[in-house]
Coordinates of N, CA and C and ligand atoms in Angstrom, one line a residue:
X1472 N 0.8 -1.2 0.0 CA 0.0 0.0 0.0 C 0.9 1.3 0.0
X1473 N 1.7 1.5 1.0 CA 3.1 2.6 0.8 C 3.3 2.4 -0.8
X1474 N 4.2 1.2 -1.1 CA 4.6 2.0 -2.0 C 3.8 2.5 -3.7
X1475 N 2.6 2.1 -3.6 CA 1.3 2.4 -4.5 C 1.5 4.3 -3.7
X1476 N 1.3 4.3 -2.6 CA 1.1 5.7 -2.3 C 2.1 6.5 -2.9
X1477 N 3.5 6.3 -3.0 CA 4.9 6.5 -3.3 C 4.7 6.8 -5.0
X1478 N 4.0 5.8 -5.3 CA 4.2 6.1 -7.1 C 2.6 7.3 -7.3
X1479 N 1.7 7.5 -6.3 CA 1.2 8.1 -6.4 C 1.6 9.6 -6.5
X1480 N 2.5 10.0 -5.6 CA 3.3 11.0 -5.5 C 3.3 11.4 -4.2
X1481 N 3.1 10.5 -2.8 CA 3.3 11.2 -1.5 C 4.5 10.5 -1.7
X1482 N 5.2 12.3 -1.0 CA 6.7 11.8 -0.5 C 7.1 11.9 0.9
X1483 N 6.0 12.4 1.6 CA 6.2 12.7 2.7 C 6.4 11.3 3.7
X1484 N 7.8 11.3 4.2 CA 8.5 10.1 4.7 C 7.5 10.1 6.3
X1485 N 6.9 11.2 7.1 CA 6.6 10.8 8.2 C 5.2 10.2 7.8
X1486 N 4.8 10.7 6.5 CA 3.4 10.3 6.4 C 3.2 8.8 6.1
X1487 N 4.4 8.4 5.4 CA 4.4 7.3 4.5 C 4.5 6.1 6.3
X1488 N 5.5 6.7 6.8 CA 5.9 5.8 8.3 C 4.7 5.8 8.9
X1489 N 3.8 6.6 9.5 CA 2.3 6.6 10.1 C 1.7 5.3 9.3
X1490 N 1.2 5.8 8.0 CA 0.3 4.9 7.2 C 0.9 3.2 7.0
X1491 N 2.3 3.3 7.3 CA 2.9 1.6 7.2 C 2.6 1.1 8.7
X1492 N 2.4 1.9 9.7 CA 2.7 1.4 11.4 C 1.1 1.2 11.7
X1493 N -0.3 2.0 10.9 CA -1.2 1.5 11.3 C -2.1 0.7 10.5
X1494 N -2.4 -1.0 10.8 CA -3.0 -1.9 10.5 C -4.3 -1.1 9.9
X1495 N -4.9 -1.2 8.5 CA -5.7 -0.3 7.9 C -6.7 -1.9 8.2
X1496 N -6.7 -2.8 7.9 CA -7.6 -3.8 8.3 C -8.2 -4.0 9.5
X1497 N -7.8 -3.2 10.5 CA -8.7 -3.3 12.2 C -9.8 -2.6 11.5
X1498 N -10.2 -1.5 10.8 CA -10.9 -0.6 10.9 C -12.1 -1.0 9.8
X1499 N -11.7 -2.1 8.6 CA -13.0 -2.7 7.9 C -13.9 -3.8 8.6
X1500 N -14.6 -3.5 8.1 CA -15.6 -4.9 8.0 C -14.9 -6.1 7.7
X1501 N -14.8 -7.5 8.4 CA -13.5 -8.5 7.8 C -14.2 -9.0 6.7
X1502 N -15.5 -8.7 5.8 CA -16.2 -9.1 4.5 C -14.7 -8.6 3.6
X1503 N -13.8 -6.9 4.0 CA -13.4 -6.9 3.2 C -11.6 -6.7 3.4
X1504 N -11.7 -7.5 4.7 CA -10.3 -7.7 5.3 C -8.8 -8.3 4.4
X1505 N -9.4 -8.6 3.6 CA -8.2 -9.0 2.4 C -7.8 -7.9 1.4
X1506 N -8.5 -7.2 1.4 CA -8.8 -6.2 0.5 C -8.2 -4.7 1.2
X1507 N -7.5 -5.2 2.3 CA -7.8 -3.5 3.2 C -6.7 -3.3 2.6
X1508 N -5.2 -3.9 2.2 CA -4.4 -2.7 1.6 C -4.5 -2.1 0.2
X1509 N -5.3 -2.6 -0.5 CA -6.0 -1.7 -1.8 C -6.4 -0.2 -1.8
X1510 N -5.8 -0.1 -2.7 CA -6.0 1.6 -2.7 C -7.3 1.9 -3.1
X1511 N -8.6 1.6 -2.1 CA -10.0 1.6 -2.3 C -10.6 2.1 -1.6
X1512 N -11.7 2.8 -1.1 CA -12.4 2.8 -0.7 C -13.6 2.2 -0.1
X1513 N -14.0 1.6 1.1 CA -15.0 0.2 1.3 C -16.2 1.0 2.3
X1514 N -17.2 0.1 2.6 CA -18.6 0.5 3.1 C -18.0 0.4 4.3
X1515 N -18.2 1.4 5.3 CA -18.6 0.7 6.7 C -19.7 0.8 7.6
X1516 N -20.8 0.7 6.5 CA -22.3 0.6 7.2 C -22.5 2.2 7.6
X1517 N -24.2 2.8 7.9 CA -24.7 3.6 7.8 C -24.5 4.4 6.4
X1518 N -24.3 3.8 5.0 CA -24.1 4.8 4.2 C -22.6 5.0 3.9
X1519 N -21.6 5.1 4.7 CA -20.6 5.7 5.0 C -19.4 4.9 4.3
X1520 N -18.2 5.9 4.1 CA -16.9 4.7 3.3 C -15.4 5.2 3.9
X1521 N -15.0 4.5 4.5 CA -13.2 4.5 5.0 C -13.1 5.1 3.8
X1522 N -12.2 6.2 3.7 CA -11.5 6.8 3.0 C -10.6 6.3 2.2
X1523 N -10.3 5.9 0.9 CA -9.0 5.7 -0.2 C -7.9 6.2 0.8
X1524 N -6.6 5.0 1.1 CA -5.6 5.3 1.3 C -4.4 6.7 0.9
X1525 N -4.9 6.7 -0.2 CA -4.3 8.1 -1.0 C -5.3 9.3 -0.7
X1526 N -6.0 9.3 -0.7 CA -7.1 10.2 0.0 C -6.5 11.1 1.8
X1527 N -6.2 9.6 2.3 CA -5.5 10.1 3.8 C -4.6 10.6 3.6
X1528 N -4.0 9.7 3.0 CA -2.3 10.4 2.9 C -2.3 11.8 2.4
X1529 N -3.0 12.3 1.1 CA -3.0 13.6 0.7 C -3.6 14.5 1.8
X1530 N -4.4 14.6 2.5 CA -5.0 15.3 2.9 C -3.8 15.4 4.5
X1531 N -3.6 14.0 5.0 CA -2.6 14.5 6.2 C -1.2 15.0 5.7
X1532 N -0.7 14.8 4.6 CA 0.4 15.9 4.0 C 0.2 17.1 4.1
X1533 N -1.3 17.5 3.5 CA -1.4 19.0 3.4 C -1.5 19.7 5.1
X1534 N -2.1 18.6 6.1 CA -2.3 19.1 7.8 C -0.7 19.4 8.1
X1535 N -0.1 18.9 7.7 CA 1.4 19.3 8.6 C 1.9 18.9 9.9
X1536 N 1.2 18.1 10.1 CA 1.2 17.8 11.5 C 2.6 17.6 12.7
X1537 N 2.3 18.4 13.3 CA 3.7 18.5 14.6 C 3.3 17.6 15.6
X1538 N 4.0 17.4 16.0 CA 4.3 16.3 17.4 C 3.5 17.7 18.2
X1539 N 2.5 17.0 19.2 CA 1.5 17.9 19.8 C 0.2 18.6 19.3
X1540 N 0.1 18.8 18.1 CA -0.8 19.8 16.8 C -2.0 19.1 18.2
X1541 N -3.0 20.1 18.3 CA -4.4 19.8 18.4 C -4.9 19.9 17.2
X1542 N -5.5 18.6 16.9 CA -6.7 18.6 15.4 C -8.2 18.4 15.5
X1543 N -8.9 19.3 14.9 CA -10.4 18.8 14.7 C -10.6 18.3 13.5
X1544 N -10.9 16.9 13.7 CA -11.6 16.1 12.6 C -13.0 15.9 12.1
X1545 N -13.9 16.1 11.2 CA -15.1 16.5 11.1 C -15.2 15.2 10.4
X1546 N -16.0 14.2 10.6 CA -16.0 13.0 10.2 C -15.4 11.6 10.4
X1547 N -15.8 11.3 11.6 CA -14.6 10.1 11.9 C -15.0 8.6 11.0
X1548 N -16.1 8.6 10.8 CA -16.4 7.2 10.1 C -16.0 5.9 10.9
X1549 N -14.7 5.5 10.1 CA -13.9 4.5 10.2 C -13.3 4.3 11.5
X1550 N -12.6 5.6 11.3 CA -11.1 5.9 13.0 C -9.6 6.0 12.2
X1551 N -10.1 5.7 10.9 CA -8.8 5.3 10.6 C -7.7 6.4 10.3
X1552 N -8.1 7.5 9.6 CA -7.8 8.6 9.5 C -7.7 9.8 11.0
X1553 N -8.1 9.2 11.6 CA -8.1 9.8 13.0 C -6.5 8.7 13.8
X1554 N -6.6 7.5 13.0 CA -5.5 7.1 13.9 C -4.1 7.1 13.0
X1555 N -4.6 7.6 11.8 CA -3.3 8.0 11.4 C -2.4 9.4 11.7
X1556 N -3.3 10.3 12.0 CA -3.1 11.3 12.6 C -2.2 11.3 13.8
X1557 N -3.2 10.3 15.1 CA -2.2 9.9 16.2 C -0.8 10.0 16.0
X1558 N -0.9 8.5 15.4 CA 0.3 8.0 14.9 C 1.4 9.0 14.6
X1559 N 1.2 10.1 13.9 CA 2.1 11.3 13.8 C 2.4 12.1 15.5
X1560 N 1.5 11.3 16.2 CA 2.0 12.3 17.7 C 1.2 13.6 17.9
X1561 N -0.4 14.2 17.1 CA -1.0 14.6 17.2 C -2.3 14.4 18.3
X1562 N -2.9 15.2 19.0 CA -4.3 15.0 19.7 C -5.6 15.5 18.9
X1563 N -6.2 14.4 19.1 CA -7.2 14.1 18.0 C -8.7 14.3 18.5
X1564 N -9.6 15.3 18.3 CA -10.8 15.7 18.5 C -11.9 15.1 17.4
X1565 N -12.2 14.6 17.5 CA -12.8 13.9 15.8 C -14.6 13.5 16.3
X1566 N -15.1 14.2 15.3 CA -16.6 14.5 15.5 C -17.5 13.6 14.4
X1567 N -18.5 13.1 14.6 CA -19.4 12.1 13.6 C -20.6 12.4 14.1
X1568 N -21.4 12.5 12.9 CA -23.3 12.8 13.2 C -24.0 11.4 13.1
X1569 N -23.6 10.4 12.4 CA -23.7 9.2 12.7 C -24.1 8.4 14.2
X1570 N -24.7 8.2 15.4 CA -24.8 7.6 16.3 C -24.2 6.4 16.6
X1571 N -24.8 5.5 15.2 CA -23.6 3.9 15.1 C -22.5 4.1 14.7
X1572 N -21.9 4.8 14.2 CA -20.3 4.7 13.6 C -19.7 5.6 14.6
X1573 N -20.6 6.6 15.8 CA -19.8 6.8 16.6 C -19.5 5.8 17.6
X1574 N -20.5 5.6 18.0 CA -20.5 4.4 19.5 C -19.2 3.1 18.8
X1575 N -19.2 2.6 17.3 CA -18.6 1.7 17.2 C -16.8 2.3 17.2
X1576 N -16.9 3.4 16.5 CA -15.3 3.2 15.9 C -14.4 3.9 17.5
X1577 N -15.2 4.9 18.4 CA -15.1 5.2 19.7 C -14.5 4.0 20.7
X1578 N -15.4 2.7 20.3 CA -15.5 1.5 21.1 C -13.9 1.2 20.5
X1579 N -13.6 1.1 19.3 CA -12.9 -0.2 18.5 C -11.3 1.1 18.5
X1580 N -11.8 2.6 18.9 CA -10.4 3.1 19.4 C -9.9 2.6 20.3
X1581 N -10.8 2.6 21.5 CA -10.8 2.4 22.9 C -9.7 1.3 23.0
X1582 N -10.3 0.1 22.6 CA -9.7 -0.9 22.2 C -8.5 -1.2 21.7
X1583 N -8.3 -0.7 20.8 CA -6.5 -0.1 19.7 C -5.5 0.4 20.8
X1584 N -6.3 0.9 21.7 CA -5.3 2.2 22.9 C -5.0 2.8 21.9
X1585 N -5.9 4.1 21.6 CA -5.7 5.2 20.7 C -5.8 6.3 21.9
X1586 N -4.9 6.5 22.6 CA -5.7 7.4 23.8 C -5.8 9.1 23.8
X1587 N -4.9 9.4 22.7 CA -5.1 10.7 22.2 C -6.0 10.9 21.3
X1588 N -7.1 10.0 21.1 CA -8.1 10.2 20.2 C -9.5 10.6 20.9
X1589 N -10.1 11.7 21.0 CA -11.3 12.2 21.8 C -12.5 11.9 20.8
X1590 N -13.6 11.1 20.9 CA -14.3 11.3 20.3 C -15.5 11.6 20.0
X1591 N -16.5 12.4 20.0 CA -18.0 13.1 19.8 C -18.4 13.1 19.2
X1592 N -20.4 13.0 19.6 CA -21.3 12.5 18.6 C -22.0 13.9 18.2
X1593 N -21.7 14.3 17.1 CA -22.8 15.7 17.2 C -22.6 16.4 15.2
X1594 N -23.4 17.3 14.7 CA -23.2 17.9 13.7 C -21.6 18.9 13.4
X1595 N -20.8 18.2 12.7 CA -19.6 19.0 12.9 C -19.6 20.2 12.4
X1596 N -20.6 20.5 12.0 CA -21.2 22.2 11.1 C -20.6 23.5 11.4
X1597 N -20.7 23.3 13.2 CA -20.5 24.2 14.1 C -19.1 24.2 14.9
X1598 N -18.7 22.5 14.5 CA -16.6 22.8 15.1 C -17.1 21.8 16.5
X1599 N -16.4 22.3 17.1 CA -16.3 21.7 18.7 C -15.6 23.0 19.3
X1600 N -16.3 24.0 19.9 CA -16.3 25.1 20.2 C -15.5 24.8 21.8
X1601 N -16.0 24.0 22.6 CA -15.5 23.9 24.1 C -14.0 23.1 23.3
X1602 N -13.7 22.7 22.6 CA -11.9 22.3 22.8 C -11.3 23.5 21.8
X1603 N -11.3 24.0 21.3 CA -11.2 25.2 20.0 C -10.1 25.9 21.1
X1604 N -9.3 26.5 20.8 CA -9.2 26.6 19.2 C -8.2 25.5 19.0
X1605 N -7.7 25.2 17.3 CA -7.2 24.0 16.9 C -6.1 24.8 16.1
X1606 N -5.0 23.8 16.2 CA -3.8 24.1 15.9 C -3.9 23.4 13.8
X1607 N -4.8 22.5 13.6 CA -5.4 22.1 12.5 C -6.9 21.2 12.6
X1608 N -7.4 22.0 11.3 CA -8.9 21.3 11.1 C -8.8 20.4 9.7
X1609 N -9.5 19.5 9.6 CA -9.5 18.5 8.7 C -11.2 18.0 8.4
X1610 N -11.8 18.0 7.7 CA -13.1 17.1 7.4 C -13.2 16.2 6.1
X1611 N -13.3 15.1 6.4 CA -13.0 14.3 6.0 C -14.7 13.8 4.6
X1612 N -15.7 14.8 4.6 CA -17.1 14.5 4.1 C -16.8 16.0 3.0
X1613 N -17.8 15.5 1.8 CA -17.8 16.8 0.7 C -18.7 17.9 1.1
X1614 N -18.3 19.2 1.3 CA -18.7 20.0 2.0 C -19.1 21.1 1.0
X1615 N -20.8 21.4 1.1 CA -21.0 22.5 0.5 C -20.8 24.2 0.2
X1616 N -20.3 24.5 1.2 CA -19.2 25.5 1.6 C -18.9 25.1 2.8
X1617 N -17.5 26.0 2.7 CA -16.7 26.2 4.3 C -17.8 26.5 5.6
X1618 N -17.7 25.9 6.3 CA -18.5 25.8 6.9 C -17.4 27.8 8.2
X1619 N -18.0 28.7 8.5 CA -17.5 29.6 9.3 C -16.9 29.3 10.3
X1620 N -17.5 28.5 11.4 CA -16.9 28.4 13.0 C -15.5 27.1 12.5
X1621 N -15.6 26.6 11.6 CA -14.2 25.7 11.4 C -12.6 26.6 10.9
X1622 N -13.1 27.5 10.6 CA -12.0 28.7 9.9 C -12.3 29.5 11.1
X1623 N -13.3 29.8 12.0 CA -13.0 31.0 13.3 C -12.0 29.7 14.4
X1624 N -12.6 28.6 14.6 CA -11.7 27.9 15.6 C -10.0 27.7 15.3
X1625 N -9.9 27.8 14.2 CA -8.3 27.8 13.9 C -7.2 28.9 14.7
X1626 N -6.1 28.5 15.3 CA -5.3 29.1 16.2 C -4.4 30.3 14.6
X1627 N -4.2 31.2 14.9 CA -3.4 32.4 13.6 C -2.2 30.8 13.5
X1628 N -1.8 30.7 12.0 CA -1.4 29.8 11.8 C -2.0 28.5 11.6
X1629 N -2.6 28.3 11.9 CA -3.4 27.2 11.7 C -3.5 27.0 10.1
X1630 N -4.3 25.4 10.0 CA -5.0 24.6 8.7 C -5.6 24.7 8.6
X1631 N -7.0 24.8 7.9 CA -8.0 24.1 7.6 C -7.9 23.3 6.1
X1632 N -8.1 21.5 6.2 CA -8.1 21.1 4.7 C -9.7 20.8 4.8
X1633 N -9.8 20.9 3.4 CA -11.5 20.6 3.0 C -11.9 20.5 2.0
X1634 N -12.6 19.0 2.0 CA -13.1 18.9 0.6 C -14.7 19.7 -0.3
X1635 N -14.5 20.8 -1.0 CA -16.1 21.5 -1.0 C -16.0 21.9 -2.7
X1636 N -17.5 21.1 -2.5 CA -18.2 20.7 -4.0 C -19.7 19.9 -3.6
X1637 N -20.3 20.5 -4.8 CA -21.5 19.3 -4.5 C -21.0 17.7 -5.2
X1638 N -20.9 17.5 -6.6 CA -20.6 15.7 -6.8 C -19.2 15.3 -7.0
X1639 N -18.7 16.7 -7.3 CA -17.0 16.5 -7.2 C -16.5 17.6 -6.1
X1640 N -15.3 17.2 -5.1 CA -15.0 18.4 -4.4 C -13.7 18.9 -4.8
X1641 N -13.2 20.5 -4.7 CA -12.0 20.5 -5.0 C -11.6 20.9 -3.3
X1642 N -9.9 20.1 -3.4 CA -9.4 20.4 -1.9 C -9.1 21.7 -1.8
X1643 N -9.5 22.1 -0.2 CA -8.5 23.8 -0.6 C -8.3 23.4 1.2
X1644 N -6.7 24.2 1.2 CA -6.3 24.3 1.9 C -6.1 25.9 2.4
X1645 N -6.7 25.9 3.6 CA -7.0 27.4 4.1 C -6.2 27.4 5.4
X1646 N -5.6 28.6 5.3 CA -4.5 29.0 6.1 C -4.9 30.2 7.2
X1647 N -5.1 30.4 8.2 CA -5.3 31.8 9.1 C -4.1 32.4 9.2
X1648 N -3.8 33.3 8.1 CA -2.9 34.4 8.2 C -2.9 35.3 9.8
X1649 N -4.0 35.9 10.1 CA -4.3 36.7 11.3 C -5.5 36.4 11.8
X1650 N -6.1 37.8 12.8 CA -7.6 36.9 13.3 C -8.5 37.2 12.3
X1651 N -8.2 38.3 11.0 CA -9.4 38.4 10.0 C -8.8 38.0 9.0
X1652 N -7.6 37.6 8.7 CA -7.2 36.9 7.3 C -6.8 35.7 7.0
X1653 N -7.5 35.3 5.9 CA -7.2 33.6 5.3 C -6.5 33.9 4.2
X1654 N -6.1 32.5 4.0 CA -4.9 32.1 2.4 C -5.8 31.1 2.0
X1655 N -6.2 30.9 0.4 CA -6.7 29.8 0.1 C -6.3 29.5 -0.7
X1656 N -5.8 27.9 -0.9 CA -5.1 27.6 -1.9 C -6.1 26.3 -2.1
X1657 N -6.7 26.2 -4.0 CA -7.5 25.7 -4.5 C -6.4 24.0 -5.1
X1658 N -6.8 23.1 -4.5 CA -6.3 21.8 -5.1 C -6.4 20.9 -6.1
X1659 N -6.3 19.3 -6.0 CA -7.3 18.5 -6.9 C -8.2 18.4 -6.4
X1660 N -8.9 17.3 -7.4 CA -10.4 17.0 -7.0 C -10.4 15.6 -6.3
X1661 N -11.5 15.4 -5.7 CA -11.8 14.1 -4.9 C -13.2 14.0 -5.3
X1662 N -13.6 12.9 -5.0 CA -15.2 12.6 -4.7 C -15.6 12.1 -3.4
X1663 N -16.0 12.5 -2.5 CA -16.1 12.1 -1.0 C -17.7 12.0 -0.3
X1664 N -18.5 11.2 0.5 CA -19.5 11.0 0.6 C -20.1 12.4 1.1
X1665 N -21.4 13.0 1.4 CA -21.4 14.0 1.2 C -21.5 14.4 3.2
X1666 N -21.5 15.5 3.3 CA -21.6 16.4 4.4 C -22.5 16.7 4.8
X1667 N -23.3 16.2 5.8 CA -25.0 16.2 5.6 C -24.8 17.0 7.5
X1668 N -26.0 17.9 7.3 CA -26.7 18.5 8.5 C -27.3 18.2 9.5
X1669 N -27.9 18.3 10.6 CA -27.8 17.4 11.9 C -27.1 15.9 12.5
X1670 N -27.8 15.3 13.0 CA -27.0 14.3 13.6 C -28.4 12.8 12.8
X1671 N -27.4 11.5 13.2 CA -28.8 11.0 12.8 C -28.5 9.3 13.9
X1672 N -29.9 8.8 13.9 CA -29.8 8.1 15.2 C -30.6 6.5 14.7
X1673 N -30.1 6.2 13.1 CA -30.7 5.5 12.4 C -29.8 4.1 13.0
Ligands
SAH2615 N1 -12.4 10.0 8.2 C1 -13.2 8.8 7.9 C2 -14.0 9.1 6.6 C3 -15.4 8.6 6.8 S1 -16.5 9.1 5.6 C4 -12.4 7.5 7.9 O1 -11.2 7.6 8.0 O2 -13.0 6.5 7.8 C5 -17.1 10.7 6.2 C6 -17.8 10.7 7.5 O3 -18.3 12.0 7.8 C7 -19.1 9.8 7.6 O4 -19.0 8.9 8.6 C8 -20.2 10.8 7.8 O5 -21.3 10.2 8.6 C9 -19.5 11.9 8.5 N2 -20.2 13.2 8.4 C10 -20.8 13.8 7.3 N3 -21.3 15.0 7.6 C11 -21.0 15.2 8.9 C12 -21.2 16.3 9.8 N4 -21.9 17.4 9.5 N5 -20.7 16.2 11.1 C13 -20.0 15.1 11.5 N6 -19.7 14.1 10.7 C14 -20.2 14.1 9.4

């Protein structure tokens, strides 16, 4: 799987180390546990899909991540992307409107001893205002605009990556120059499940 990521074009050596040290098969369904180092995308119930390995990797390239970074994740799904994060030595806030994919991937951190991984069931729309501000934000779902309180919780310097489009999204990576100025830099495209509003308890 590294080195598919490698010809992909991540060169980022701490990213590549993270993504080889965490077992991407804890986190599927074992229907598709043979399959987990494929550069794919898989179901993991409620609607929802673990992220393409190249998906992670690009997106935690663009986070930067420092040993310590506080991150808000807007989408946890899987966990997997939240424990690759870890893995880099970041503290992890990671938010899902899902009810089942929270209680399960929460349970199946717990489990891992992911202990820098915090997890919450709620609309990520609005951020996570009581841990805020964040040293980087990340959402992991296609987002039909920037959502405001995710670019106000950012520390001056801070990230925000995000994928925003309705059937295709392009990445932009948004930077907090000061407390009223951003940098946006416009990326490639992805296709990501979408970013939906309230919470749901299906
Ligand atoms: N980071 C995940 C990707 C999961 S797919 C992984 O590594 O597996 C995106 C997730 O975002 C889904 O679980 C979906 O339920 C969730 N999501 C969509 N809109 C959301 C919102 N407004 N708030 C929180 N989570 C949301």
């Amino acid at each position: 799987m590294v080195d598919a990521l490698r010809r992909r074009g991540i060169a980022d050596e701490a990213v590549l180390a993270a993504m080889a040290a965490v077992p991407r098969h804890f986190f599927l369904d074992n229907a598709f546990e043979e399959h987990a180092y494929e550069d794919k995308p898989f179901p993991i119930g409620c609607e929802q899909t673990i992220s393409q390995p190249f998906t992670v990797a690009y997106q935690t390239v663009l986070l930067d991540i420092k040993n310590g970074d506080r991150v808000l994740e807007i989408g946890t799904g899987s966990g997997y992307q939240a424990a690759i994060l870890a893995a880099l030595g970041a503290k992890i806030f990671t938010v899902e409107r899902q009810e089942q994919l929270y209680f399960n991937t929460k349970k199946l951190l717990d489990e891992l001893g992911f202990k820098t991984v915090k997890c919450f069931f709620r609309d990520g729309s609005k951020g996570l205002a009581e841990k805020a501000p964040f040293d980087k934000v990340i959402v992991t779902a296609g987002a039909p605009v920037v959502p405001e309180p995710l670019k106000e919780q950012l520390v001056v310097g801070g990230i925000l990556v995000i994928p925003v489009g309705e059937s295709v999204q392009k990445m932009l990576k948004i930077k907090r120059l000061s407390v009223s100025e951003f940098q946006e830099e416009r990326l490639d495209d992805f296709r990501f499940v979408p970013f939906l509003k309230g919470v749901s308890r299906k």
